[in-house]
Amino acid sequence: MPLGLYGSEVSSRFLLGTARYPSPAMLEEAIREAGVDIVTVSLRRESLGIDGTQKGSGQAFWSLIRETGARILPNTAGCHSVREAVTTAHMAREVMGTNWIKLEVIADDMALNPDVFGLVEAARILTEEGFSVFPYTTADLGVGERLLQAGCQVLMPWAAPIGSGQGLSDINALKAYRQHFATTTLIIDAGIGRPSQAADAMEMGYDAVLLNSAVARAGDPVLMARAFALAIEAGRAAYKADPIEPYLGAMPSSPLTGMASLS
Amino acid sequence: MIRVNGEPHILVSSVSVLLKELGLDKATVATALNGVFVPSAKRDTALLKSGDEVEILAPMQGG
């Protein structure tokens, strides 16, 4: 069953970031190997070639991304204020031709945690302007409610700090989040380190997983991209298949009736 | 003088002239002047004066 996002449908539930790969070729191969439909892209200063650096490096990156055919989810990574995030969203919309925006308003440079107050405010402004906002948030229920009130149709709680690879650091909070926002599209964003953690999130009923570092910084990013794709697909299938609940004790798998009398 | 992406640059008349001079007039870039977004349709009329700060941004690797 496809994943619905603001009126669009995609088949892959794996959203992949495009930063920190050893080479552009490896990024391209990872995108293809993972079969992702959506990639995240940031907006940064174009190199002007003034100081001897290669001119127009963003142009080469952009054509590589376009050639993959993936849908673009621009982000506002690194923005610390509502104004900065909103302006970045405006610029991203023009330059990347989409009203989708992965909204990040960062509170602290070390923790890279969301400034949830700024996030809600920026989400409200951008939604009113016609953007489809994908907010990078915490697993706080109250903030999630405010984001929905601001017009978000998707929520993206973090699993752990960005790039940390810690996995689902507060699994009970994430379970409660899924339960509370039963009908909202929920995407785990940030903190995933291993495919098993992504599978766990999907088994809990999360609709998709967004990650970057766990693939890009792996020893073999292309193979890791495939591993995550398999895990996310497996986790989703397991969720749909309605797993059994844990039971304190044993329950025989083989039937007891018809046992031979051999003692 | 003005600053372009944080680097000093000689003053030119407008954002569109600046992009042409930098060879980026046909590039996939978005522009801002003193922190305010300048849509591509308004680059001709975005006139520059000494001390202005121009940002020329492009899609880049991001998570």
GROMACS .gro file of C-alpha atoms in nm:
model
  326
    1MET     CA    1   0.000   0.000   0.000
    2PRO     CA    2   0.149   0.335  -0.101
    3LEU     CA    3   0.241   0.608   0.143
    4GLY     CA    4   0.018   0.915   0.113
    5LEU     CA    5   0.183   1.253   0.169
    6TYR     CA    6  -0.013   1.572   0.115
    7GLY     CA    7  -0.217   1.425  -0.167
    8SER     CA    8   0.077   1.249  -0.334
    9GLU     CA    9   0.153   0.882  -0.316
   10VAL     CA   10   0.491   0.711  -0.308
   11SER     CA   11   0.567   0.342  -0.283
   12SER     CA   12   0.887   0.351  -0.076
   13ARG     CA   13   0.864   0.423   0.296
   14PHE     CA   14   1.233   0.506   0.310
   15LEU     CA   15   1.328   0.873   0.280
   16LEU     CA   16   1.700   0.928   0.234
   17GLY     CA   17   1.926   1.224   0.299
   18THR     CA   18   2.191   1.320   0.046
   19ALA     CA   19   2.475   1.449   0.266
   20ARG     CA   20   2.812   1.308   0.374
   21TYR     CA   21   2.853   1.034   0.114
   22PRO     CA   22   3.210   0.948   0.018
   23SER     CA   23   3.139   1.050  -0.342
   24PRO     CA   24   2.852   1.173  -0.562
   25ALA     CA   25   2.859   0.841  -0.746
   26MET     CA   26   2.806   0.655  -0.422
   27LEU     CA   27   2.514   0.880  -0.332
   28GLU     CA   28   2.353   0.811  -0.667
   29GLU     CA   29   2.406   0.437  -0.630
   30ALA     CA   30   2.268   0.438  -0.275
   31ILE     CA   31   1.952   0.615  -0.391
   32ARG     CA   32   1.901   0.359  -0.665
   33GLU     CA   33   1.990   0.058  -0.450
   34ALA     CA   34   1.748   0.167  -0.176
   35GLY     CA   35   1.471   0.233  -0.428
   36VAL     CA   36   1.377   0.552  -0.243
   37ASP     CA   37   1.119   0.784  -0.393
   38ILE     CA   38   1.205   1.090  -0.182
   39VAL     CA   39   1.541   1.248  -0.102
   40THR     CA   40   1.615   1.544   0.121
   41VAL     CA   41   1.821   1.834  -0.010
   42SER     CA   42   1.946   2.149   0.161
   43LEU     CA   43   2.004   2.500   0.033
   44ARG     CA   44   2.353   2.642   0.072
   45ARG     CA   45   2.577   2.910  -0.073
   46GLU     CA   46   2.667   2.833  -0.433
   47SER     CA   47   3.041   2.822  -0.486
   48LEU     CA   48   3.145   3.128  -0.684
   49GLY     CA   49   3.492   3.007  -0.776
   50ILE     CA   50   3.642   3.324  -0.628
   51ASP     CA   51   3.884   3.152  -0.392
   52GLY     CA   52   4.000   2.885  -0.635
   53THR     CA   53   3.723   2.640  -0.542
   54GLN     CA   54   3.521   2.476  -0.814
   55LYS     CA   55   3.253   2.710  -0.937
   56GLY     CA   56   2.890   2.603  -0.935
   57SER     CA   57   2.922   2.283  -0.734
   58GLY     CA   58   2.554   2.302  -0.647
   59GLN     CA   59   2.466   2.284  -1.016
   60ALA     CA   60   2.644   1.950  -1.059
   61PHE     CA   61   2.481   1.814  -0.746
   62TRP     CA   62   2.138   1.931  -0.863
   63SER     CA   63   2.169   1.761  -1.197
   64LEU     CA   64   2.282   1.439  -1.032
   65ILE     CA   65   1.978   1.444  -0.804
   66ARG     CA   66   1.740   1.525  -1.088
   67GLU     CA   67   1.874   1.232  -1.288
   68THR     CA   68   1.782   0.989  -1.012
   69GLY     CA   69   1.416   1.082  -1.067
   70ALA     CA   70   1.359   1.100  -0.691
   71ARG     CA   71   1.114   1.350  -0.554
   72ILE     CA   72   1.283   1.637  -0.370
   73LEU     CA   73   1.212   1.727  -0.009
   74PRO     CA   74   1.406   2.049   0.059
   75ASN     CA   75   1.503   2.115   0.417
   76THR     CA   76   1.571   2.417   0.634
   77ALA     CA   77   1.860   2.247   0.813
   78GLY     CA   78   2.072   2.477   1.023
   79CYS     CA   79   1.808   2.748   1.059
   80HIS     CA   80   1.777   2.882   1.412
   81SER     CA   81   1.496   3.131   1.377
   82VAL     CA   82   1.147   3.140   1.232
   83ARG     CA   83   1.251   3.415   0.993
   84GLU     CA   84   1.553   3.220   0.868
   85ALA     CA   85   1.350   2.902   0.820
   86VAL     CA   86   1.064   3.078   0.642
   87THR     CA   87   1.301   3.265   0.407
   88THR     CA   88   1.490   2.944   0.333
   89ALA     CA   89   1.159   2.773   0.254
   90HIS     CA   90   1.068   3.052   0.011
   91MET     CA   91   1.403   3.021  -0.163
   92ALA     CA   92   1.386   2.642  -0.172
   93ARG     CA   93   1.038   2.652  -0.324
   94GLU     CA   94   1.157   2.866  -0.610
   95VAL     CA   95   1.483   2.692  -0.678
   96MET     CA   96   1.363   2.332  -0.637
   97GLY     CA   97   1.013   2.379  -0.773
   98THR     CA   98   0.823   2.220  -0.486
   99ASN     CA   99   0.604   2.341  -0.202
  100TRP     CA  100   0.720   2.053   0.016
  101ILE     CA  101   0.949   2.158   0.300
  102LYS     CA  102   1.119   1.959   0.571
  103LEU     CA  103   1.096   2.220   0.840
  104GLU     CA  104   1.381   2.236   1.089
  105VAL     CA  105   1.417   2.514   1.342
  106ILE     CA  106   1.717   2.423   1.552
  107ALA     CA  107   1.743   2.522   1.917
  108ASP     CA  108   2.098   2.425   2.001
  109ASP     CA  109   2.402   2.369   1.780
  110MET     CA  110   2.536   2.081   1.985
  111ALA     CA  111   2.215   1.888   2.048
  112LEU     CA  112   2.053   1.990   1.716
  113ASN     CA  113   1.721   1.957   1.896
  114PRO     CA  114   1.415   2.126   1.750
  115ASP     CA  115   1.312   2.467   1.882
  116VAL     CA  116   0.952   2.353   1.907
  117PHE     CA  117   0.814   2.703   1.970
  118GLY     CA  118   0.978   2.840   1.656
  119LEU     CA  119   0.882   2.524   1.471
  120VAL     CA  120   0.510   2.565   1.539
  121GLU     CA  121   0.521   2.932   1.444
  122ALA     CA  122   0.712   2.867   1.120
  123ALA     CA  123   0.481   2.574   1.038
  124ARG     CA  124   0.177   2.800   1.076
  125ILE     CA  125   0.323   3.069   0.850
  126LEU     CA  126   0.435   2.827   0.581
  127THR     CA  127   0.111   2.628   0.582
  128GLU     CA  128  -0.086   2.949   0.537
  129GLU     CA  129   0.138   3.026   0.241
  130GLY     CA  130   0.054   2.695   0.079
  131PHE     CA  131   0.355   2.487   0.179
  132SER     CA  132   0.327   2.119   0.267
  133VAL     CA  133   0.522   2.112   0.590
  134PHE     CA  134   0.716   1.809   0.716
  135PRO     CA  135   0.816   1.922   1.066
  136TYR     CA  136   1.123   1.779   1.239
  137THR     CA  137   0.999   1.763   1.596
  138THR     CA  138   1.036   1.584   1.928
  139ALA     CA  139   0.805   1.308   2.051
  140ASP     CA  140   0.614   1.559   2.265
  141LEU     CA  141   0.238   1.505   2.223
  142GLY     CA  142   0.147   1.866   2.295
  143VAL     CA  143   0.384   1.999   2.032
  144GLY     CA  144   0.247   1.744   1.787
  145GLU     CA  145  -0.105   1.871   1.853
  146ARG     CA  146   0.007   2.229   1.793
  147LEU     CA  147   0.169   2.130   1.467
  148LEU     CA  148  -0.153   1.966   1.351
  149GLN     CA  149  -0.345   2.279   1.452
  150ALA     CA  150  -0.094   2.480   1.248
  151GLY     CA  151  -0.195   2.275   0.944
  152CYS     CA  152   0.067   2.000   0.927
  153GLN     CA  153  -0.062   1.668   0.791
  154VAL     CA  154   0.261   1.485   0.864
  155LEU     CA  155   0.466   1.473   1.185
  156MET     CA  156   0.830   1.372   1.200
  157PRO     CA  157   0.943   1.300   1.555
  158TRP     CA  158   1.311   1.232   1.614
  159ALA     CA  159   1.428   0.894   1.739
  160ALA     CA  160   1.747   1.045   1.883
  161PRO     CA  161   1.970   1.345   1.808
  162ILE     CA  162   2.062   1.400   1.443
  163GLY     CA  163   2.355   1.188   1.329
  164SER     CA  164   2.386   1.014   1.666
  165GLY     CA  165   2.287   0.665   1.552
  166GLN     CA  166   2.143   0.598   1.898
  167GLY     CA  167   1.824   0.451   1.758
  168LEU     CA  168   1.485   0.469   1.929
  169SER     CA  169   1.615   0.634   2.246
  170ASP     CA  170   1.272   0.670   2.408
  171ILE     CA  171   1.073   0.382   2.270
  172ASN     CA  172   0.780   0.426   2.508
  173ALA     CA  173   0.740   0.790   2.406
  174LEU     CA  174   0.744   0.690   2.040
  175LYS     CA  175   0.484   0.417   2.105
  176ALA     CA  176   0.264   0.667   2.287
  177TYR     CA  177   0.309   0.912   1.999
  178ARG     CA  178   0.197   0.651   1.746
  179GLN     CA  179  -0.101   0.561   1.962
  180HIS     CA  180  -0.201   0.923   2.020
  181PHE     CA  181  -0.173   1.031   1.657
  182ALA     CA  182  -0.341   0.715   1.532
  183THR     CA  183  -0.455   0.857   1.198
  184THR     CA  184  -0.171   1.099   1.123
  185THR     CA  185   0.116   1.012   0.891
  186LEU     CA  186   0.421   0.974   1.116
  187ILE     CA  187   0.777   0.957   0.991
  188ILE     CA  188   1.071   0.885   1.219
  189ASP     CA  189   1.332   1.148   1.141
  190ALA     CA  190   1.686   1.141   1.275
  191GLY     CA  191   1.888   0.933   1.516
  192ILE     CA  192   1.855   0.593   1.350
  193GLY     CA  193   2.181   0.399   1.335
  194ARG     CA  194   2.095   0.047   1.226
  195PRO     CA  195   1.839  -0.124   1.005
  196SER     CA  196   1.700  -0.319   1.303
  197GLN     CA  197   1.606   0.012   1.467
  198ALA     CA  198   1.426   0.123   1.151
  199ALA     CA  199   1.245  -0.211   1.144
  200ASP     CA  200   1.142  -0.161   1.508
  201ALA     CA  201   0.993   0.178   1.425
  202MET     CA  202   0.801   0.035   1.132
  203GLU     CA  203   0.675  -0.258   1.341
  204MET     CA  204   0.541  -0.002   1.588
  205GLY     CA  205   0.330   0.138   1.307
  206TYR     CA  206   0.534   0.435   1.195
  207ASP     CA  207   0.455   0.514   0.835
  208ALA     CA  208   0.808   0.579   0.713
  209VAL     CA  209   1.166   0.644   0.819
  210LEU     CA  210   1.392   0.931   0.716
  211LEU     CA  211   1.765   0.898   0.770
  212ASN     CA  212   2.097   1.004   0.627
  213SER     CA  213   2.409   0.947   0.838
  214ALA     CA  214   2.344   0.578   0.905
  215VAL     CA  215   2.378   0.513   0.533
  216ALA     CA  216   2.620   0.783   0.423
  217ARG     CA  217   2.875   0.720   0.699
  218ALA     CA  218   2.857   0.340   0.686
  219GLY     CA  219   3.162   0.151   0.563
  220ASP     CA  220   2.964   0.053   0.254
  221PRO     CA  221   2.688   0.309   0.203
  222VAL     CA  222   2.535   0.134  -0.096
  223LEU     CA  223   2.502  -0.198   0.085
  224MET     CA  224   2.369  -0.020   0.395
  225ALA     CA  225   2.109   0.161   0.182
  226ARG     CA  226   1.987  -0.178   0.066
  227ALA     CA  227   1.989  -0.314   0.421
  228PHE     CA  228   1.771  -0.026   0.538
  229ALA     CA  229   1.533  -0.066   0.246
  230LEU     CA  230   1.485  -0.433   0.332
  231ALA     CA  231   1.443  -0.362   0.705
  232ILE     CA  232   1.186  -0.088   0.646
  233GLU     CA  233   0.990  -0.307   0.411
  234ALA     CA  234   1.010  -0.599   0.655
  235GLY     CA  235   0.903  -0.382   0.947
  236ARG     CA  236   0.606  -0.251   0.755
  237ALA     CA  237   0.498  -0.600   0.653
  238ALA     CA  238   0.531  -0.717   1.013
  239TYR     CA  239   0.314  -0.430   1.135
  240LYS     CA  240   0.048  -0.511   0.877
  241ALA     CA  241   0.068  -0.879   0.970
  242ASP     CA  242  -0.031  -0.798   1.332
  243PRO     CA  243   0.251  -0.947   1.543
  244ILE     CA  244   0.176  -1.164   1.846
  245GLU     CA  245   0.204  -1.011   2.191
  246PRO     CA  246   0.483  -1.126   2.424
  247TYR     CA  247   0.369  -1.387   2.677
  248LEU     CA  248   0.532  -1.456   3.013
  249GLY     CA  249   0.588  -1.826   2.980
  250ALA     CA  250   0.602  -2.084   2.708
  251MET     CA  251   0.329  -2.181   2.469
  252PRO     CA  252   0.390  -2.499   2.270
  253SER     CA  253   0.396  -2.460   1.895
  254SER     CA  254   0.337  -2.828   1.830
  255PRO     CA  255  -0.009  -2.958   1.921
  256LEU     CA  256  -0.038  -3.158   2.244
  257THR     CA  257  -0.328  -3.364   2.119
  258GLY     CA  258  -0.228  -3.684   1.953
  259MET     CA  259   0.089  -3.724   2.157
  260ALA     CA  260   0.205  -4.086   2.162
  261SER     CA  261   0.232  -4.263   2.493
  262LEU     CA  262   0.600  -4.349   2.492
  263SER     CA  263   0.707  -4.296   2.850
  264MET     CA  264   3.182   4.721  -0.223
  265ILE     CA  265   2.920   4.460  -0.151
  266ARG     CA  266   2.943   4.111  -0.005
  267VAL     CA  267   2.835   3.807  -0.203
  268ASN     CA  268   2.806   3.481  -0.011
  269GLY     CA  269   3.020   3.641   0.255
  270GLU     CA  270   3.298   3.743   0.012
  271PRO     CA  271   3.380   4.102  -0.086
  272HIS     CA  272   3.276   4.198  -0.439
  273ILE     CA  273   3.271   4.520  -0.638
  274LEU     CA  274   2.941   4.704  -0.645
  275VAL     CA  275   2.724   4.635  -0.950
  276SER     CA  276   2.384   4.775  -1.031
  277SER     CA  277   2.144   4.490  -0.952
  278VAL     CA  278   2.112   4.128  -0.843
  279SER     CA  279   2.051   4.019  -1.202
  280VAL     CA  280   2.366   4.201  -1.324
  281LEU     CA  281   2.563   4.038  -1.045
  282LEU     CA  282   2.443   3.691  -1.144
  283LYS     CA  283   2.534   3.756  -1.507
  284GLU     CA  284   2.878   3.876  -1.408
  285LEU     CA  285   2.932   3.563  -1.201
  286GLY     CA  286   2.812   3.341  -1.485
  287LEU     CA  287   2.518   3.223  -1.276
  288ASP     CA  288   2.232   3.395  -1.460
  289LYS     CA  289   2.110   3.064  -1.601
  290ALA     CA  290   2.202   2.857  -1.296
  291THR     CA  291   1.963   2.690  -1.052
  292VAL     CA  292   2.004   2.941  -0.772
  293ALA     CA  293   1.789   3.144  -0.536
  294THR     CA  294   1.886   3.491  -0.422
  295ALA     CA  295   1.845   3.707  -0.116
  296LEU     CA  296   1.939   4.069  -0.052
  297ASN     CA  297   2.014   4.173   0.305
  298GLY     CA  298   1.833   3.869   0.436
  299VAL     CA  299   1.522   3.915   0.224
  300PHE     CA  300   1.434   3.668  -0.051
  301VAL     CA  301   1.454   3.815  -0.402
  302PRO     CA  302   1.242   3.604  -0.639
  303SER     CA  303   1.396   3.553  -0.982
  304ALA     CA  304   1.132   3.777  -1.143
  305LYS     CA  305   1.245   4.067  -0.922
  306ARG     CA  306   1.621   4.042  -0.969
  307ASP     CA  307   1.625   4.315  -1.234
  308THR     CA  308   1.470   4.564  -0.997
  309ALA     CA  309   1.668   4.453  -0.690
  310LEU     CA  310   1.917   4.741  -0.704
  311LEU     CA  311   2.239   4.723  -0.507
  312LYS     CA  312   2.419   4.984  -0.300
  313SER     CA  313   2.747   4.982  -0.114
  314GLY     CA  314   2.745   4.757   0.191
  315ASP     CA  315   2.467   4.530   0.066
  316GLU     CA  316   2.487   4.160   0.135
  317VAL     CA  317   2.375   3.919  -0.135
  318GLU     CA  318   2.321   3.549  -0.088
  319ILE     CA  319   2.323   3.315  -0.388
  320LEU     CA  320   2.208   2.971  -0.282
  321ALA     CA  321   2.184   2.641  -0.464
  322PRO     CA  322   2.056   2.292  -0.383
  323MET     CA  323   2.322   2.107  -0.188
  324GLN     CA  324   2.370   1.780  -0.002
  325GLY     CA  325   2.140   1.767   0.300
  326GLY     CA  326   1.973   1.533   0.543
   0.00000   0.00000   0.00000
